[in-house]
Amino acid sequence: MDLMSGKTGLVVLGDRPLNAEVPAHLLDDEITPYEHLFVRMNGLVPQTALDQNAEGWSLTIDGEVENPLELTIDDLKSRFENVTRRLVIECGGNGRAYFQPGTSGNQWTVGAVGCPEWTGVRLSDVLKEAGLKKTAVYTGHYSNDVHLSGDEEKEVISRGAPIEKVMEGDSIIAWAMNGEPLSALHGFPLRVIVPGYPASASQKYLTRIWIRDKEHDGAKMTGDSYRIPAYPVAPGTEVPESDMVVLTNMPVKSLVTFPETGAEVKAGEQVEVRGHAWCGKGDVSAMHVSIDFGQTWQEATLETPANRFAWQRWRASVTLPQHGYYEVWARATDQDGISQPPLSPVWNPRGYANNIQHRIALVAAA
């Protein structure tokens, strides 16, 4: 079976596990289509997903709850309000390729992100029915994907999120993307979406949510995995595990999705530049572009998001004054006044949360 069937234009970074990113110009859609959504696998696609067969599937909610639940997909659909949301999903390592010195892991540039439309139920509604105990602190997510070794007893990945985060009402248990059942690559038949956090928290092939009385310590929750130093460190520093903390809110970020980098335009004439902006804390408040390497900036128009944690369309008209080589730099600013930096931010051992300003090249013809 060709797992990449239906994907278009993606750049494969590795095939075991399968990981592929998307060139920026293919991310221009308001709602990211299947063919242009990045692929991030930690293990192998389970047979149930390959077969698109959810018969007998159930989701367990247990741990620090008063009423443990065993729910089928039909239970989820019938017992809870169904919601549809556009939610950004972004790999924690998106931008890793730009850190110096380099770090291990997939060398994502800018294309490990997308904003599909997800349909499911609020995770908070399900947890309310389960009845959270006062001791509930964190979720632990479990799946039936297969370890690269083939050992079915080994966990591939088991991440989670703080109870306060998942009870905000934005996190959902999804069974559909863009109006279609989840695909094999994107989590059939169920996945959790925890918007604003690195996509590793939005676990695919979901079978269980274990409510913990402490921070979850499943596979890829400890050590350096999806963790950053608790304080700024010099590039290349070896950081003790005890000084690492879980990466939570992703930083403010933006993409230039049109024109494609390297495009030729006419000098002295206005050209539209556009893209998307998003932030792990919620809405983006401002967007600016520069055509003179950051010496001056002009404000772009920024649309309101379709819903919280959807990306926001921005547009600007720029005029390249004479023939030659130019770059368009993009800079988003969050609600706290924090903007994207022109250089990679504080280095960390695994290359997470790089929100360096995106830039494209334009050539002005006389």
Short mmCIF file of C-alpha atoms in Angstrom, two decimals:
data_model
loop_
_atom_site.label_atom_id
_atom_site.label_comp_id
_atom_site.label_asym_id
_atom_site.label_seq_id
_atom_site.Cartn_x
_atom_site.Cartn_y
_atom_site.Cartn_z
CA MET A 1 0.00 0.00 0.00
CA ASP A 2 1.34 3.44 -0.96
CA LEU A 3 0.82 5.46 2.22
CA MET A 4 1.58 8.70 0.37
CA SER A 5 -1.15 8.14 -2.20
CA GLY A 6 -3.19 11.33 -2.45
CA LYS A 7 -0.42 13.53 -1.09
CA THR A 8 0.92 16.12 -3.53
CA GLY A 9 4.22 17.98 -3.52
CA LEU A 10 5.40 16.89 -0.07
CA VAL A 11 9.11 16.54 0.70
CA VAL A 12 9.83 13.20 2.40
CA LEU A 13 12.35 13.56 5.23
CA GLY A 14 12.35 9.91 6.25
CA ASP A 15 10.49 6.71 5.45
CA ARG A 16 10.87 4.75 8.71
CA PRO A 17 9.01 6.27 10.37
CA LEU A 18 7.36 8.22 7.55
CA ASN A 19 7.78 11.98 7.84
CA ALA A 20 7.12 14.56 5.14
CA GLU A 21 6.73 18.33 5.05
CA VAL A 22 5.02 20.77 2.73
CA PRO A 23 6.60 23.63 0.72
CA ALA A 24 5.19 26.95 1.94
CA HIS A 25 3.45 27.85 -1.33
CA LEU A 26 1.31 24.69 -1.06
CA LEU A 27 -0.11 25.88 2.27
CA ASP A 28 -2.05 28.82 0.83
CA ASP A 29 -5.50 27.28 1.41
CA GLU A 30 -7.66 28.64 4.22
CA ILE A 31 -8.43 25.03 5.19
CA THR A 32 -5.49 22.71 4.62
CA PRO A 33 -6.56 19.84 2.33
CA TYR A 34 -5.48 16.25 2.88
CA GLU A 35 -3.03 16.37 -0.02
CA HIS A 36 -1.11 19.26 1.58
CA LEU A 37 -1.05 18.25 5.24
CA PHE A 38 2.33 17.23 6.61
CA VAL A 39 2.96 13.68 7.83
CA ARG A 40 4.54 12.96 11.21
CA MET A 41 4.73 9.33 12.27
CA ASN A 42 6.54 8.02 15.34
CA GLY A 43 5.88 4.36 14.57
CA LEU A 44 4.01 2.33 11.98
CA VAL A 45 0.42 2.78 10.86
CA PRO A 46 -1.78 0.21 12.64
CA GLN A 47 -3.69 -2.34 10.58
CA THR A 48 -7.07 -0.98 11.70
CA ALA A 49 -6.18 2.36 10.11
CA LEU A 50 -4.88 0.74 6.93
CA ASP A 51 -8.13 -1.25 6.65
CA GLN A 52 -10.28 1.77 7.63
CA ASN A 53 -12.16 -0.63 9.87
CA ALA A 54 -13.38 0.72 13.23
CA GLU A 55 -15.51 -2.29 14.13
CA GLY A 56 -15.03 -3.10 17.79
CA TRP A 57 -13.14 0.12 18.47
CA SER A 58 -13.57 1.74 21.87
CA LEU A 59 -12.06 4.62 23.79
CA THR A 60 -11.34 4.18 27.50
CA ILE A 61 -11.35 7.11 29.92
CA ASP A 62 -9.99 6.03 33.28
CA GLY A 63 -7.64 6.93 36.11
CA GLU A 64 -8.50 9.90 38.34
CA VAL A 65 -12.20 9.91 37.42
CA GLU A 66 -15.38 9.07 39.32
CA ASN A 67 -17.02 7.23 36.40
CA PRO A 68 -14.64 5.40 34.07
CA LEU A 69 -15.99 5.34 30.50
CA GLU A 70 -15.79 2.88 27.62
CA LEU A 71 -17.04 4.69 24.52
CA THR A 72 -17.55 3.60 20.94
CA ILE A 73 -17.43 6.13 18.12
CA ASP A 74 -21.22 5.93 17.94
CA ASP A 75 -21.35 6.73 21.67
CA LEU A 76 -19.22 9.81 21.11
CA LYS A 77 -21.37 10.96 18.21
CA SER A 78 -24.68 10.44 19.99
CA ARG A 79 -23.97 11.33 23.62
CA PHE A 80 -22.04 14.57 23.19
CA GLU A 81 -22.43 17.74 21.17
CA ASN A 82 -20.64 17.40 17.84
CA VAL A 83 -18.39 20.33 16.92
CA THR A 84 -16.38 21.32 13.83
CA ARG A 85 -13.35 23.56 14.24
CA ARG A 86 -10.44 24.76 12.14
CA LEU A 87 -7.42 24.07 14.32
CA VAL A 88 -3.74 24.52 13.57
CA ILE A 89 -1.61 21.45 14.10
CA GLU A 90 2.16 21.96 14.10
CA CYS A 91 5.05 19.63 14.86
CA GLY A 92 7.10 20.82 17.84
CA GLY A 93 10.21 20.46 15.66
CA ASN A 94 8.96 22.67 12.81
CA GLY A 95 11.87 24.99 12.01
CA ARG A 96 14.49 22.64 13.47
CA ALA A 97 16.66 22.93 10.35
CA TYR A 98 17.50 26.55 11.20
CA PHE A 99 19.15 26.00 14.59
CA GLN A 100 22.94 26.34 14.81
CA PRO A 101 24.54 24.12 15.85
CA GLY A 102 22.14 21.60 14.37
CA THR A 103 20.18 19.17 16.51
CA SER A 104 19.05 15.60 15.95
CA GLY A 105 15.64 14.75 14.54
CA ASN A 106 13.78 15.42 11.32
CA GLN A 107 15.15 18.56 9.72
CA TRP A 108 11.84 20.34 9.26
CA THR A 109 12.01 23.76 7.63
CA VAL A 110 8.60 25.51 7.67
CA GLY A 111 6.16 22.91 6.35
CA ALA A 112 5.28 20.76 9.37
CA VAL A 113 2.08 22.71 9.94
CA GLY A 114 -1.47 22.88 8.64
CA CYS A 115 -4.97 24.03 9.56
CA PRO A 116 -7.57 21.41 8.58
CA GLU A 117 -11.16 21.39 9.75
CA TRP A 118 -11.74 18.76 12.43
CA THR A 119 -15.05 17.25 13.53
CA GLY A 120 -15.59 15.52 16.84
CA VAL A 121 -16.58 16.26 20.43
CA ARG A 122 -15.05 18.49 23.07
CA LEU A 123 -12.63 16.57 25.24
CA SER A 124 -13.85 18.66 28.16
CA ASP A 125 -17.42 17.36 27.69
CA VAL A 126 -16.23 13.75 27.81
CA LEU A 127 -14.10 14.38 30.89
CA LYS A 128 -17.01 16.10 32.64
CA GLU A 129 -19.12 13.00 32.11
CA ALA A 130 -16.29 10.86 33.51
CA GLY A 131 -16.22 13.11 36.56
CA LEU A 132 -12.72 14.40 37.23
CA LYS A 133 -11.45 13.87 40.73
CA LYS A 134 -9.71 16.70 42.57
CA THR A 135 -6.51 14.71 42.13
CA ALA A 136 -6.69 14.97 38.31
CA VAL A 137 -3.60 16.76 37.00
CA TYR A 138 -2.74 15.56 33.51
CA THR A 139 -4.02 13.45 30.63
CA GLY A 140 -2.08 10.49 29.25
CA HIS A 141 -2.91 9.49 25.67
CA TYR A 142 -2.55 5.93 24.35
CA SER A 143 -2.84 4.51 20.85
CA ASN A 144 -2.58 1.28 18.91
CA ASP A 145 0.13 2.32 16.45
CA VAL A 146 3.00 -0.13 16.10
CA HIS A 147 6.57 0.34 17.34
CA LEU A 148 9.23 0.38 14.62
CA SER A 149 10.65 -2.82 16.13
CA GLY A 150 7.34 -4.58 15.51
CA ASP A 151 7.07 -5.32 19.23
CA GLU A 152 3.39 -4.78 20.03
CA GLU A 153 4.16 -4.43 23.75
CA LYS A 154 6.34 -1.36 23.21
CA GLU A 155 4.77 2.09 23.38
CA VAL A 156 5.41 4.23 20.32
CA ILE A 157 4.44 7.52 21.91
CA SER A 158 2.21 8.45 24.84
CA ARG A 159 1.88 12.16 25.40
CA GLY A 160 -0.61 14.27 27.33
CA ALA A 161 -1.59 17.75 28.48
CA PRO A 162 -2.48 19.52 31.75
CA ILE A 163 -6.11 19.21 32.84
CA GLU A 164 -6.44 23.02 32.82
CA LYS A 165 -5.53 23.06 29.13
CA VAL A 166 -7.88 20.32 27.95
CA MET A 167 -10.79 21.68 30.00
CA GLU A 168 -10.69 25.06 28.22
CA GLY A 169 -13.06 23.64 25.59
CA ASP A 170 -10.84 23.95 22.50
CA SER A 171 -9.40 20.42 22.58
CA ILE A 172 -11.46 17.82 20.74
CA ILE A 173 -11.63 14.09 20.15
CA ALA A 174 -11.94 13.99 16.36
CA TRP A 175 -13.15 11.32 13.95
CA ALA A 176 -13.21 13.43 10.78
CA MET A 177 -10.95 15.84 8.92
CA ASN A 178 -12.38 18.17 6.28
CA GLY A 179 -15.67 16.30 6.39
CA GLU A 180 -14.16 12.87 5.74
CA PRO A 181 -13.25 10.04 8.15
CA LEU A 182 -9.69 10.35 9.39
CA SER A 183 -7.20 8.82 6.97
CA ALA A 184 -4.68 6.11 7.81
CA LEU A 185 -1.87 8.65 8.08
CA HIS A 186 -3.81 11.09 10.21
CA GLY A 187 -5.21 8.89 12.93
CA PHE A 188 -8.18 6.74 11.88
CA PRO A 189 -10.53 6.22 13.56
CA LEU A 190 -10.00 8.67 16.45
CA ARG A 191 -7.44 11.21 17.49
CA VAL A 192 -7.23 13.97 20.02
CA ILE A 193 -6.49 17.55 18.94
CA VAL A 194 -4.89 19.78 21.58
CA PRO A 195 -4.52 23.09 19.70
CA GLY A 196 -1.73 25.47 20.62
CA TYR A 197 0.48 22.64 21.88
CA PRO A 198 3.00 20.72 19.75
CA ALA A 199 1.21 18.18 17.55
CA SER A 200 2.68 15.29 19.56
CA ALA A 201 -0.01 16.03 22.17
CA SER A 202 -2.66 15.55 19.46
CA GLN A 203 -2.27 11.81 19.47
CA LYS A 204 -3.50 9.63 16.58
CA TYR A 205 -5.13 6.17 16.71
CA LEU A 206 -6.53 7.05 20.15
CA THR A 207 -7.61 4.13 22.36
CA ARG A 208 -7.29 5.46 25.90
CA ILE A 209 -7.06 8.65 27.92
CA TRP A 210 -5.61 7.94 31.34
CA ILE A 211 -6.23 10.75 33.81
CA ARG A 212 -3.12 11.11 35.93
CA ASP A 213 -2.49 12.60 39.38
CA LYS A 214 0.86 13.95 38.16
CA GLU A 215 2.50 15.09 34.95
CA HIS A 216 2.26 12.24 32.45
CA ASP A 217 5.45 10.19 32.04
CA GLY A 218 4.62 8.07 28.99
CA ALA A 219 6.85 7.42 26.00
CA LYS A 220 8.38 10.67 24.69
CA MET A 221 7.28 12.71 27.70
CA THR A 222 10.62 12.54 29.53
CA GLY A 223 14.30 13.09 28.78
CA ASP A 224 14.78 15.52 25.88
CA SER A 225 11.60 14.54 24.02
CA TYR A 226 9.39 17.58 23.42
CA ARG A 227 11.14 19.29 26.30
CA ILE A 228 13.14 22.49 26.46
CA PRO A 229 15.54 23.93 29.05
CA ALA A 230 13.90 25.76 31.96
CA TYR A 231 16.32 28.66 31.39
CA PRO A 232 18.23 30.08 28.38
CA VAL A 233 21.28 28.06 27.40
CA ALA A 234 24.19 28.72 25.05
CA PRO A 235 24.08 26.86 21.70
CA GLY A 236 25.43 23.33 22.03
CA THR A 237 24.98 23.12 25.81
CA GLU A 238 24.36 19.73 27.39
CA VAL A 239 21.39 20.31 29.67
CA PRO A 240 20.69 18.00 32.64
CA GLU A 241 17.39 16.14 32.36
CA SER A 242 16.31 17.66 35.67
CA ASP A 243 16.51 21.12 34.06
CA MET A 244 14.22 20.26 31.14
CA VAL A 245 10.51 21.17 31.11
CA VAL A 246 7.67 20.08 28.84
CA LEU A 247 7.09 22.25 25.77
CA THR A 248 3.53 23.58 26.00
CA ASN A 249 2.33 26.65 24.08
CA MET A 250 3.92 26.94 20.65
CA PRO A 251 5.29 30.43 19.84
CA VAL A 252 3.75 33.00 17.52
CA LYS A 253 4.51 32.23 13.89
CA SER A 254 3.65 33.06 10.29
CA LEU A 255 4.19 31.86 6.73
CA VAL A 256 4.40 33.54 3.35
CA THR A 257 2.33 31.30 1.09
CA PHE A 258 2.12 33.54 -2.00
CA PRO A 259 4.02 34.22 -4.18
CA GLU A 260 6.25 31.16 -4.31
CA THR A 261 9.83 31.90 -3.35
CA GLY A 262 11.92 32.84 -6.38
CA ALA A 263 8.98 34.29 -8.30
CA GLU A 264 9.57 37.10 -10.78
CA VAL A 265 7.49 40.26 -10.46
CA LYS A 266 7.56 43.65 -12.18
CA ALA A 267 9.57 46.45 -10.60
CA GLY A 268 7.52 49.50 -9.64
CA GLU A 269 4.20 47.66 -9.63
CA GLN A 270 2.19 46.51 -6.63
CA VAL A 271 2.17 42.79 -5.92
CA GLU A 272 0.07 40.98 -3.32
CA VAL A 273 1.92 39.00 -0.69
CA ARG A 274 -0.14 36.79 1.61
CA GLY A 275 0.04 33.96 4.09
CA HIS A 276 -1.13 32.77 7.49
CA ALA A 277 -0.28 33.60 11.10
CA TRP A 278 -1.00 31.63 14.28
CA CYS A 279 -0.03 31.38 17.93
CA GLY A 280 -0.09 28.71 20.62
CA LYS A 281 -1.65 31.14 23.11
CA GLY A 282 -4.57 32.10 20.88
CA ASP A 283 -5.06 34.93 18.43
CA VAL A 284 -2.34 36.88 16.64
CA SER A 285 -2.67 40.67 17.14
CA ALA A 286 -0.54 42.14 14.35
CA MET A 287 1.31 41.21 11.17
CA HIS A 288 4.11 43.05 9.36
CA VAL A 289 6.25 42.49 6.28
CA SER A 290 9.60 43.90 5.18
CA ILE A 291 11.14 44.06 1.70
CA ASP A 292 14.46 45.60 2.81
CA PHE A 293 15.86 42.89 5.08
CA GLY A 294 14.12 44.15 8.19
CA GLN A 295 15.23 47.79 7.99
CA THR A 296 11.64 48.99 7.67
CA TRP A 297 8.30 47.24 8.15
CA GLN A 298 4.80 47.78 6.80
CA GLU A 299 1.65 46.54 8.48
CA ALA A 300 -0.32 43.81 6.74
CA THR A 301 -4.06 43.34 7.02
CA LEU A 302 -4.85 40.50 9.39
CA GLU A 303 -8.17 38.68 9.33
CA THR A 304 -9.88 37.39 12.45
CA PRO A 305 -9.66 33.60 12.83
CA ALA A 306 -12.59 31.34 11.97
CA ASN A 307 -12.41 30.21 15.60
CA ARG A 308 -9.84 30.21 18.37
CA PHE A 309 -6.63 28.40 17.32
CA ALA A 310 -7.40 28.63 13.59
CA TRP A 311 -4.70 30.36 11.59
CA GLN A 312 -5.35 33.89 10.38
CA ARG A 313 -5.03 35.06 6.79
CA TRP A 314 -2.85 38.11 6.26
CA ARG A 315 -2.28 40.18 3.12
CA ALA A 316 0.00 43.03 2.10
CA SER A 317 0.71 44.92 -1.11
CA VAL A 318 4.39 45.56 -1.75
CA THR A 319 6.20 47.42 -4.51
CA LEU A 320 9.76 46.50 -5.38
CA PRO A 321 11.32 49.84 -6.35
CA GLN A 322 13.77 48.74 -9.05
CA HIS A 323 14.97 45.61 -10.79
CA GLY A 324 17.03 43.20 -8.73
CA TYR A 325 16.86 40.68 -5.87
CA TYR A 326 14.58 41.17 -2.86
CA GLU A 327 13.32 39.20 0.09
CA VAL A 328 9.93 39.43 1.79
CA TRP A 329 10.24 38.88 5.52
CA ALA A 330 7.13 38.11 7.59
CA ARG A 331 6.69 38.94 11.29
CA ALA A 332 3.68 38.07 13.43
CA THR A 333 3.04 39.53 16.90
CA ASP A 334 0.99 37.88 19.63
CA GLN A 335 -1.45 39.39 22.12
CA ASP A 336 1.36 40.01 24.62
CA GLY A 337 3.40 42.04 22.13
CA ILE A 338 5.87 39.22 21.47
CA SER A 339 7.03 39.05 17.85
CA GLN A 340 8.89 36.53 15.73
CA PRO A 341 12.66 37.03 15.88
CA PRO A 342 14.81 37.61 12.75
CA LEU A 343 17.20 34.87 13.92
CA SER A 344 16.55 31.50 15.53
CA PRO A 345 15.42 31.93 19.15
CA VAL A 346 17.12 30.47 22.21
CA TRP A 347 18.73 27.15 21.28
CA ASN A 348 17.55 23.87 22.83
CA PRO A 349 18.99 20.34 22.56
CA ARG A 350 16.27 18.90 20.31
CA GLY A 351 15.51 21.91 18.15
CA TYR A 352 11.94 22.70 19.21
CA ALA A 353 9.76 25.81 18.84
CA ASN A 354 11.82 27.70 16.27
CA ASN A 355 9.72 30.67 15.15
CA ILE A 356 12.31 32.55 13.10
CA GLN A 357 10.74 34.99 10.64
CA HIS A 358 9.81 33.28 7.38
CA ARG A 359 11.21 34.86 4.25
CA ILE A 360 10.89 34.33 0.52
CA ALA A 361 12.92 35.62 -2.42
CA LEU A 362 11.44 37.78 -5.16
CA VAL A 363 13.14 38.91 -8.36
CA ALA A 364 12.03 42.27 -9.78
CA ALA A 365 12.21 42.57 -13.53
CA ALA A 366 12.66 45.93 -15.21
#
